[in-house]
């Protein structure tokens, strides 16, 4: 079971954008530069984040991307689901119904126990991702990097934000 | 993020095999018949379960598959990892190091907070799957299907087990 690399890029972008004072934006090109990833491919994921309600895209030559709401209200799960989808990791195809034993419909009234166990694990995974916001991730970066890096980062932001 | 369909097949097979009295076995063809899935493709997954230590394969014309240990000691996670692998769902490529800001190595002494959050969710998912055994799944089936289905199932098992 593997998340797409777009998930990593998306969380990093949303975390960086949590540090941008509204209503300002950063362009896709600058976000790609900051993360060292290919611009056109990143744009695809940024657009998924817009469709998922995580980011807003501001058009025009001075445009760019910003969070659609405060970073404290954007969870990691919001980002993951915008890019990777909301479908469960386990798809139950009800193969129990294919058994050569002819079972009455009432035997299938209860959901398959395998399906239940897999869904419970999926819910635990989502609960953890829902418990972390991109504002918290951004704060973690701000409070753990060295003063010199913070200063350089602030300078980069001043140039990139528009 | 999607598990392969082999995971569903594998858990169903391990659950059925939890009902087979040791040291007896069921053939791949019978397991495929029971679950209504293509035999050769199922065999690929059964072999992954053997490699993962979940099943034993008994060779010969009277051979087949059986659990390698009591079903109460085979967790759903054992089956999932044998088929889908043990790698985490999130791969951190340390893209924070690609930032144009030149950060000292000491800034990366702490793991990336994004990586930590994703690993925590992964651990929660695995914990849930580790908490359920195939013996429990088998018991759930035995205690919830109708008496008529149980009787037919027992008849099928008598013919299939060898």
mmCIF file of C-alpha atoms in Angstrom:
data_model
loop_
_atom_site.group_PDB
_atom_site.id
_atom_site.type_symbol
_atom_site.label_atom_id
_atom_site.label_comp_id
_atom_site.label_asym_id
_atom_site.label_seq_id
_atom_site.Cartn_x
_atom_site.Cartn_y
_atom_site.Cartn_z
ATOM 1 C CA UNK A 1 0.000 0.000 0.000
ATOM 2 C CA UNK A 2 1.696 3.153 -1.157
ATOM 3 C CA UNK A 3 0.704 6.799 -1.257
ATOM 4 C CA UNK A 4 1.643 8.750 -4.358
ATOM 5 C CA UNK A 5 4.649 11.061 -4.181
ATOM 6 C CA UNK A 6 2.217 13.917 -4.798
ATOM 7 C CA UNK A 7 1.054 13.456 -1.218
ATOM 8 C CA UNK A 8 4.515 14.331 0.099
ATOM 9 C CA UNK A 9 4.721 17.367 -2.192
ATOM 10 C CA UNK A 10 1.208 18.471 -1.297
ATOM 11 C CA UNK A 11 1.766 18.369 2.455
ATOM 12 C CA UNK A 12 5.050 20.287 2.098
ATOM 13 C CA UNK A 13 3.369 22.943 -0.071
ATOM 14 C CA UNK A 14 0.402 23.334 2.294
ATOM 15 C CA UNK A 15 2.805 23.603 5.246
ATOM 16 C CA UNK A 16 4.795 26.351 3.496
ATOM 17 C CA UNK A 17 1.589 28.157 2.506
ATOM 18 C CA UNK A 18 0.465 28.064 6.163
ATOM 19 C CA UNK A 19 3.258 30.612 6.754
ATOM 20 C CA UNK A 20 2.025 33.032 4.071
ATOM 21 C CA UNK A 21 -0.050 35.923 5.465
ATOM 22 C CA UNK A 22 -3.463 36.102 3.758
ATOM 23 C CA UNK A 23 -4.489 37.146 1.187
ATOM 24 C CA UNK A 24 -1.052 36.757 -0.388
ATOM 25 C CA UNK A 25 0.005 33.861 -2.596
ATOM 26 C CA UNK A 26 3.022 31.942 -3.920
ATOM 27 C CA UNK A 27 3.256 30.884 -7.558
ATOM 28 C CA UNK A 28 3.475 27.257 -8.658
ATOM 29 C CA UNK A 29 6.938 27.967 -10.079
ATOM 30 C CA UNK A 30 8.177 29.246 -6.712
ATOM 31 C CA UNK A 31 6.625 26.322 -4.843
ATOM 32 C CA UNK A 32 8.343 23.955 -7.274
ATOM 33 C CA UNK A 33 11.645 25.784 -6.821
ATOM 34 C CA UNK A 34 11.392 25.617 -3.042
ATOM 35 C CA UNK A 35 10.764 21.891 -3.035
ATOM 36 C CA UNK A 36 13.061 20.994 -5.907
ATOM 37 C CA UNK A 37 10.307 19.229 -7.830
ATOM 38 C CA UNK A 38 9.213 19.528 -11.494
ATOM 39 C CA UNK A 39 6.830 22.474 -11.923
ATOM 40 C CA UNK A 40 4.258 21.055 -14.354
ATOM 41 C CA UNK A 41 3.872 17.891 -12.327
ATOM 42 C CA UNK A 42 3.545 19.854 -9.090
ATOM 43 C CA UNK A 43 0.888 22.045 -10.711
ATOM 44 C CA UNK A 44 -1.215 18.947 -11.319
ATOM 45 C CA UNK A 45 -1.194 18.247 -7.589
ATOM 46 C CA UNK A 46 -1.797 21.901 -6.671
ATOM 47 C CA UNK A 47 -4.886 21.814 -8.843
ATOM 48 C CA UNK A 48 -6.063 18.668 -7.061
ATOM 49 C CA UNK A 49 -5.649 20.586 -3.799
ATOM 50 C CA UNK A 50 -7.792 23.399 -5.228
ATOM 51 C CA UNK A 51 -10.480 20.911 -6.284
ATOM 52 C CA UNK A 52 -10.283 19.355 -2.815
ATOM 53 C CA UNK A 53 -10.906 22.720 -1.164
ATOM 54 C CA UNK A 54 -7.481 22.926 0.495
ATOM 55 C CA UNK A 55 -6.002 25.669 -1.703
ATOM 56 C CA UNK A 56 -7.319 28.635 -3.635
ATOM 57 C CA UNK A 57 -5.845 29.582 -6.962
ATOM 58 C CA UNK A 58 -5.627 33.305 -7.712
ATOM 59 C CA UNK A 59 -5.421 33.881 -11.480
ATOM 60 C CA UNK A 60 -3.393 36.483 -13.321
ATOM 61 C CA UNK A 61 0.282 37.358 -13.667
ATOM 62 C CA UNK A 62 0.438 38.285 -9.983
ATOM 63 C CA UNK A 63 -1.532 35.204 -8.988
ATOM 64 C CA UNK A 64 -0.603 32.009 -7.266
ATOM 65 C CA UNK A 65 -1.777 29.629 -4.579
ATOM 66 C CA UNK A 66 -2.823 30.133 -0.982
ATOM 67 C CA UNK A 67 -4.631 28.091 1.661
ATOM 68 C CA UNK A 68 -8.410 28.377 1.350
ATOM 69 C CA UNK A 69 -8.720 28.746 5.139
ATOM 70 C CA UNK A 70 -6.402 29.188 8.139
ATOM 71 C CA UNK A 71 -3.710 26.517 8.401
ATOM 72 C CA UNK A 72 -5.084 25.524 11.807
ATOM 73 C CA UNK A 73 -8.199 24.328 9.956
ATOM 74 C CA UNK A 74 -6.388 22.324 7.262
ATOM 75 C CA UNK A 75 -5.575 18.814 8.431
ATOM 76 C CA UNK A 76 -3.033 16.478 6.901
ATOM 77 C CA UNK A 77 -5.989 14.233 6.035
ATOM 78 C CA UNK A 78 -7.524 17.073 3.980
ATOM 79 C CA UNK A 79 -4.342 17.213 1.892
ATOM 80 C CA UNK A 80 -3.968 13.432 1.589
ATOM 81 C CA UNK A 81 -7.580 12.967 0.495
ATOM 82 C CA UNK A 82 -7.459 15.858 -1.983
ATOM 83 C CA UNK A 83 -4.494 14.241 -3.739
ATOM 84 C CA UNK A 84 -4.986 10.548 -3.141
ATOM 85 C CA UNK A 85 -8.764 10.371 -2.993
ATOM 86 C CA UNK A 86 -11.168 9.418 -0.226
ATOM 87 C CA UNK A 87 -11.739 5.813 -1.194
ATOM 88 C CA UNK A 88 -10.910 3.233 1.481
ATOM 89 C CA UNK A 89 -7.639 1.335 1.156
ATOM 90 C CA UNK A 90 -9.490 -1.972 1.188
ATOM 91 C CA UNK A 91 -12.144 -2.763 -1.393
ATOM 92 C CA UNK A 92 -14.473 -5.568 -0.307
ATOM 93 C CA UNK A 93 -15.753 -7.379 -3.375
ATOM 94 C CA UNK A 94 -17.978 -9.606 -1.206
ATOM 95 C CA UNK A 95 -16.178 -12.719 -2.331
ATOM 96 C CA UNK A 96 -17.918 -14.557 0.510
ATOM 97 C CA UNK A 97 -20.994 -14.600 -1.744
ATOM 98 C CA UNK A 98 -19.136 -16.611 -4.354
ATOM 99 C CA UNK A 99 -18.774 -19.666 -2.123
ATOM 100 C CA UNK A 100 -20.166 -22.881 -3.667
ATOM 101 C CA UNK A 101 -22.264 -23.218 -0.519
ATOM 102 C CA UNK A 102 -25.655 -21.655 -1.267
ATOM 103 C CA UNK A 103 -26.194 -19.313 1.636
ATOM 104 C CA UNK A 104 -29.461 -17.453 2.276
ATOM 105 C CA UNK A 105 -29.396 -13.657 1.941
ATOM 106 C CA UNK A 106 -29.857 -13.362 5.711
ATOM 107 C CA UNK A 107 -26.343 -14.791 6.153
ATOM 108 C CA UNK A 108 -25.019 -11.613 4.559
ATOM 109 C CA UNK A 109 -27.040 -9.201 6.677
ATOM 110 C CA UNK A 110 -23.992 -8.579 8.838
ATOM 111 C CA UNK A 111 -21.040 -7.019 7.025
ATOM 112 C CA UNK A 112 -18.152 -9.352 6.306
ATOM 113 C CA UNK A 113 -15.891 -9.418 9.395
ATOM 114 C CA UNK A 114 -12.844 -9.005 7.161
ATOM 115 C CA UNK A 115 -14.331 -5.869 5.665
ATOM 116 C CA UNK A 116 -15.106 -4.536 9.159
ATOM 117 C CA UNK A 117 -11.554 -5.172 10.395
ATOM 118 C CA UNK A 118 -10.010 -3.487 7.354
ATOM 119 C CA UNK A 119 -12.326 -0.480 7.635
ATOM 120 C CA UNK A 120 -11.505 -0.111 11.322
ATOM 121 C CA UNK A 121 -7.796 0.071 10.479
ATOM 122 C CA UNK A 122 -8.506 2.589 7.747
ATOM 123 C CA UNK A 123 -10.450 4.752 10.207
ATOM 124 C CA UNK A 124 -7.555 4.650 12.694
ATOM 125 C CA UNK A 125 -5.197 5.816 9.939
ATOM 126 C CA UNK A 126 -7.491 8.684 8.974
ATOM 127 C CA UNK A 127 -8.037 9.661 12.625
ATOM 128 C CA UNK A 128 -4.295 10.147 13.067
ATOM 129 C CA UNK A 129 -4.013 12.276 9.928
ATOM 130 C CA UNK A 130 -7.051 14.305 10.976
ATOM 131 C CA UNK A 131 -5.353 15.096 14.293
ATOM 132 C CA UNK A 132 -2.502 17.063 12.693
ATOM 133 C CA UNK A 133 -2.917 20.451 10.988
ATOM 134 C CA UNK A 134 -0.555 22.087 8.516
ATOM 135 C CA UNK A 135 -0.315 25.028 10.951
ATOM 136 C CA UNK A 136 1.160 22.627 13.522
ATOM 137 C CA UNK A 137 3.602 21.277 10.956
ATOM 138 C CA UNK A 138 4.647 24.813 10.034
ATOM 139 C CA UNK A 139 5.081 25.715 13.683
ATOM 140 C CA UNK A 140 7.237 22.640 14.164
ATOM 141 C CA UNK A 141 9.554 23.809 11.397
ATOM 142 C CA UNK A 142 9.690 27.345 12.793
ATOM 143 C CA UNK A 143 10.597 26.138 16.262
ATOM 144 C CA UNK A 144 13.186 23.552 15.303
ATOM 145 C CA UNK A 145 15.356 25.030 12.536
ATOM 146 C CA UNK A 146 18.353 27.204 13.377
ATOM 147 C CA UNK A 147 18.075 31.011 13.537
ATOM 148 C CA UNK A 148 20.248 31.335 10.425
ATOM 149 C CA UNK A 149 17.974 29.093 8.379
ATOM 150 C CA UNK A 150 14.903 30.926 9.644
ATOM 151 C CA UNK A 151 16.394 34.205 8.483
ATOM 152 C CA UNK A 152 17.265 32.823 5.039
ATOM 153 C CA UNK A 153 13.825 31.252 4.792
ATOM 154 C CA UNK A 154 12.176 34.571 5.666
ATOM 155 C CA UNK A 155 14.220 36.284 2.940
ATOM 156 C CA UNK A 156 13.160 33.678 0.374
ATOM 157 C CA UNK A 157 9.538 34.148 1.424
ATOM 158 C CA UNK A 158 9.720 37.916 1.038
ATOM 159 C CA UNK A 159 10.804 37.463 -2.563
ATOM 160 C CA UNK A 160 8.389 34.634 -3.342
ATOM 161 C CA UNK A 161 5.200 35.916 -1.746
ATOM 162 C CA UNK A 162 3.078 38.210 -3.820
ATOM 163 C CA UNK B 1 -3.937 4.399 -1.340
ATOM 164 C CA UNK B 2 -5.219 1.008 -2.316
ATOM 165 C CA UNK B 3 -4.447 -2.515 -1.198
ATOM 166 C CA UNK B 4 -4.185 -5.151 -3.923
ATOM 167 C CA UNK B 5 -7.134 -7.478 -4.416
ATOM 168 C CA UNK B 6 -4.784 -10.288 -3.393
ATOM 169 C CA UNK B 7 -5.093 -9.003 0.168
ATOM 170 C CA UNK B 8 -8.824 -9.728 0.207
ATOM 171 C CA UNK B 9 -8.285 -13.185 -1.258
ATOM 172 C CA UNK B 10 -5.432 -13.898 1.147
ATOM 173 C CA UNK B 11 -7.407 -13.008 4.258
ATOM 174 C CA UNK B 12 -10.380 -15.094 3.098
ATOM 175 C CA UNK B 13 -8.114 -18.094 2.402
ATOM 176 C CA UNK B 14 -6.318 -17.804 5.744
ATOM 177 C CA UNK B 15 -9.685 -17.524 7.509
ATOM 178 C CA UNK B 16 -10.958 -20.680 5.786
ATOM 179 C CA UNK B 17 -7.713 -22.516 6.550
ATOM 180 C CA UNK B 18 -8.093 -21.560 10.230
ATOM 181 C CA UNK B 19 -10.999 -24.039 10.242
ATOM 182 C CA UNK B 20 -8.943 -26.937 8.854
ATOM 183 C CA UNK B 21 -7.706 -29.350 11.551
ATOM 184 C CA UNK B 22 -3.910 -29.739 11.368
ATOM 185 C CA UNK B 23 -1.993 -31.284 9.690
ATOM 186 C CA UNK B 24 -4.553 -31.423 6.892
ATOM 187 C CA UNK B 25 -4.534 -29.146 3.853
ATOM 188 C CA UNK B 26 -6.716 -27.717 1.077
ATOM 189 C CA UNK B 27 -5.469 -27.498 -2.510
ATOM 190 C CA UNK B 28 -5.077 -24.213 -4.360
ATOM 191 C CA UNK B 29 -7.761 -25.376 -6.823
ATOM 192 C CA UNK B 30 -10.259 -25.935 -4.001
ATOM 193 C CA UNK B 31 -9.418 -22.594 -2.374
ATOM 194 C CA UNK B 32 -9.947 -20.910 -5.744
ATOM 195 C CA UNK B 33 -13.245 -22.728 -6.209
ATOM 196 C CA UNK B 34 -14.472 -21.712 -2.773
ATOM 197 C CA UNK B 35 -13.721 -18.044 -3.345
ATOM 198 C CA UNK B 36 -14.687 -17.908 -7.018
ATOM 199 C CA UNK B 37 -11.313 -16.499 -8.065
ATOM 200 C CA UNK B 38 -8.908 -17.571 -10.848
ATOM 201 C CA UNK B 39 -6.678 -20.428 -9.669
ATOM 202 C CA UNK B 40 -3.311 -19.470 -11.153
ATOM 203 C CA UNK B 41 -3.594 -15.917 -9.873
ATOM 204 C CA UNK B 42 -4.644 -17.089 -6.413
ATOM 205 C CA UNK B 43 -1.658 -19.465 -6.360
ATOM 206 C CA UNK B 44 0.650 -16.482 -6.782
ATOM 207 C CA UNK B 45 -0.777 -14.980 -3.594
ATOM 208 C CA UNK B 46 -0.750 -18.304 -1.731
ATOM 209 C CA UNK B 47 2.947 -18.582 -2.509
ATOM 210 C CA UNK B 48 3.491 -15.068 -1.155
ATOM 211 C CA UNK B 49 1.752 -16.229 2.036
ATOM 212 C CA UNK B 50 4.133 -19.189 2.204
ATOM 213 C CA UNK B 51 7.136 -16.899 1.761
ATOM 214 C CA UNK B 52 5.704 -14.610 4.445
ATOM 215 C CA UNK B 53 5.466 -17.486 6.910
ATOM 216 C CA UNK B 54 1.666 -17.467 7.105
ATOM 217 C CA UNK B 55 1.017 -20.695 5.173
ATOM 218 C CA UNK B 56 2.833 -23.950 4.608
ATOM 219 C CA UNK B 57 2.733 -25.697 1.273
ATOM 220 C CA UNK B 58 2.650 -29.480 1.344
ATOM 221 C CA UNK B 59 3.890 -30.891 -1.982
ATOM 222 C CA UNK B 60 2.615 -33.941 -3.831
ATOM 223 C CA UNK B 61 -0.669 -35.047 -5.389
ATOM 224 C CA UNK B 62 -2.276 -35.121 -1.939
ATOM 225 C CA UNK B 63 -0.706 -31.788 -0.990
ATOM 226 C CA UNK B 64 -2.097 -28.336 -0.508
ATOM 227 C CA UNK B 65 -1.932 -25.392 1.841
ATOM 228 C CA UNK B 66 -2.392 -25.030 5.583
ATOM 229 C CA UNK B 67 -1.646 -22.367 8.177
ATOM 230 C CA UNK B 68 1.932 -22.540 9.429
ATOM 231 C CA UNK B 69 0.735 -22.046 13.024
ATOM 232 C CA UNK B 70 -2.584 -21.920 14.923
ATOM 233 C CA UNK B 71 -5.025 -19.383 13.522
ATOM 234 C CA UNK B 72 -5.038 -17.595 16.881
ATOM 235 C CA UNK B 73 -1.409 -16.700 16.156
ATOM 236 C CA UNK B 74 -1.947 -15.435 12.613
ATOM 237 C CA UNK B 75 -2.978 -11.785 12.558
ATOM 238 C CA UNK B 76 -4.613 -9.958 9.688
ATOM 239 C CA UNK B 77 -1.451 -7.833 9.557
ATOM 240 C CA UNK B 78 0.632 -10.989 8.946
ATOM 241 C CA UNK B 79 -1.498 -11.734 5.879
ATOM 242 C CA UNK B 80 -1.544 -8.136 4.614
ATOM 243 C CA UNK B 81 2.223 -7.764 4.934
ATOM 244 C CA UNK B 82 2.939 -11.140 3.311
ATOM 245 C CA UNK B 83 0.963 -10.093 0.245
ATOM 246 C CA UNK B 84 1.357 -6.345 0.147
ATOM 247 C CA UNK B 85 4.798 -5.977 1.717
ATOM 248 C CA UNK B 86 5.987 -4.320 4.903
ATOM 249 C CA UNK B 87 7.036 -0.993 3.444
ATOM 250 C CA UNK B 88 5.364 2.095 4.940
ATOM 251 C CA UNK B 89 2.558 3.714 2.957
ATOM 252 C CA UNK B 90 4.401 7.042 2.959
ATOM 253 C CA UNK B 91 7.885 7.341 1.507
ATOM 254 C CA UNK B 92 9.729 10.438 2.758
ATOM 255 C CA UNK B 93 12.180 11.574 0.111
ATOM 256 C CA UNK B 94 13.489 14.321 2.420
ATOM 257 C CA UNK B 95 12.414 17.034 0.015
ATOM 258 C CA UNK B 96 12.982 19.550 2.836
ATOM 259 C CA UNK B 97 16.688 19.226 2.009
ATOM 260 C CA UNK B 98 16.079 20.517 -1.511
ATOM 261 C CA UNK B 99 15.011 23.977 -0.331
ATOM 262 C CA UNK B 100 17.014 26.836 -1.885
ATOM 263 C CA UNK B 101 17.763 27.945 1.669
ATOM 264 C CA UNK B 102 21.097 26.418 2.653
ATOM 265 C CA UNK B 103 20.376 24.803 5.976
ATOM 266 C CA UNK B 104 23.051 23.293 8.231
ATOM 267 C CA UNK B 105 22.970 19.519 8.755
ATOM 268 C CA UNK B 106 21.915 20.090 12.366
ATOM 269 C CA UNK B 107 18.566 21.418 11.081
ATOM 270 C CA UNK B 108 17.816 17.902 9.841
ATOM 271 C CA UNK B 109 18.748 16.121 13.059
ATOM 272 C CA UNK B 110 15.074 15.844 13.959
ATOM 273 C CA UNK B 111 12.993 13.781 11.543
ATOM 274 C CA UNK B 112 10.701 15.755 9.254
ATOM 275 C CA UNK B 113 7.440 16.410 11.120
ATOM 276 C CA UNK B 114 5.475 15.363 8.037
ATOM 277 C CA UNK B 115 7.286 12.044 7.969
ATOM 278 C CA UNK B 116 6.588 11.568 11.695
ATOM 279 C CA UNK B 117 2.863 12.297 11.278
ATOM 280 C CA UNK B 118 2.552 9.897 8.349
ATOM 281 C CA UNK B 119 4.454 7.130 10.168
ATOM 282 C CA UNK B 120 2.244 7.557 13.225
ATOM 283 C CA UNK B 121 -0.847 7.031 11.069
ATOM 284 C CA UNK B 122 0.759 3.995 9.460
ATOM 285 C CA UNK B 123 1.496 2.530 12.901
ATOM 286 C CA UNK B 124 -2.132 3.068 13.981
ATOM 287 C CA UNK B 125 -3.300 1.195 10.869
ATOM 288 C CA UNK B 126 -0.939 -1.715 11.528
ATOM 289 C CA UNK B 127 -1.891 -1.820 15.230
ATOM 290 C CA UNK B 128 -5.539 -2.360 14.287
ATOM 291 C CA UNK B 129 -4.683 -5.139 11.838
ATOM 292 C CA UNK B 130 -2.391 -6.758 14.403
ATOM 293 C CA UNK B 131 -5.276 -6.865 16.887
ATOM 294 C CA UNK B 132 -7.373 -9.270 14.800
ATOM 295 C CA UNK B 133 -6.491 -12.930 14.175
ATOM 296 C CA UNK B 134 -7.774 -15.181 11.421
ATOM 297 C CA UNK B 135 -9.081 -17.513 14.163
ATOM 298 C CA UNK B 136 -11.321 -14.670 15.352
ATOM 299 C CA UNK B 137 -12.516 -14.032 11.805
ATOM 300 C CA UNK B 138 -13.278 -17.735 11.354
ATOM 301 C CA UNK B 139 -15.132 -17.813 14.667
ATOM 302 C CA UNK B 140 -17.168 -14.795 13.568
ATOM 303 C CA UNK B 141 -18.287 -16.667 10.452
ATOM 304 C CA UNK B 142 -19.123 -19.811 12.449
ATOM 305 C CA UNK B 143 -21.242 -17.889 14.934
ATOM 306 C CA UNK B 144 -23.129 -15.704 12.484
ATOM 307 C CA UNK B 145 -24.120 -17.868 9.490
ATOM 308 C CA UNK B 146 -27.293 -19.904 9.550
ATOM 309 C CA UNK B 147 -27.273 -23.574 10.650
ATOM 310 C CA UNK B 148 -28.090 -24.679 7.099
ATOM 311 C CA UNK B 149 -25.105 -22.858 5.661
ATOM 312 C CA UNK B 150 -22.847 -24.225 8.380
ATOM 313 C CA UNK B 151 -23.930 -27.745 7.501
ATOM 314 C CA UNK B 152 -23.324 -27.216 3.778
ATOM 315 C CA UNK B 153 -19.980 -25.589 4.545
ATOM 316 C CA UNK B 154 -18.977 -28.542 6.694
ATOM 317 C CA UNK B 155 -19.887 -30.895 3.841
ATOM 318 C CA UNK B 156 -17.785 -28.893 1.384
ATOM 319 C CA UNK B 157 -14.882 -28.950 3.834
ATOM 320 C CA UNK B 158 -15.087 -32.729 4.256
ATOM 321 C CA UNK B 159 -14.654 -33.149 0.507
ATOM 322 C CA UNK B 160 -12.002 -30.456 0.137
ATOM 323 C CA UNK B 161 -9.737 -31.195 3.064
ATOM 324 C CA UNK B 162 -7.073 -33.822 2.551
#
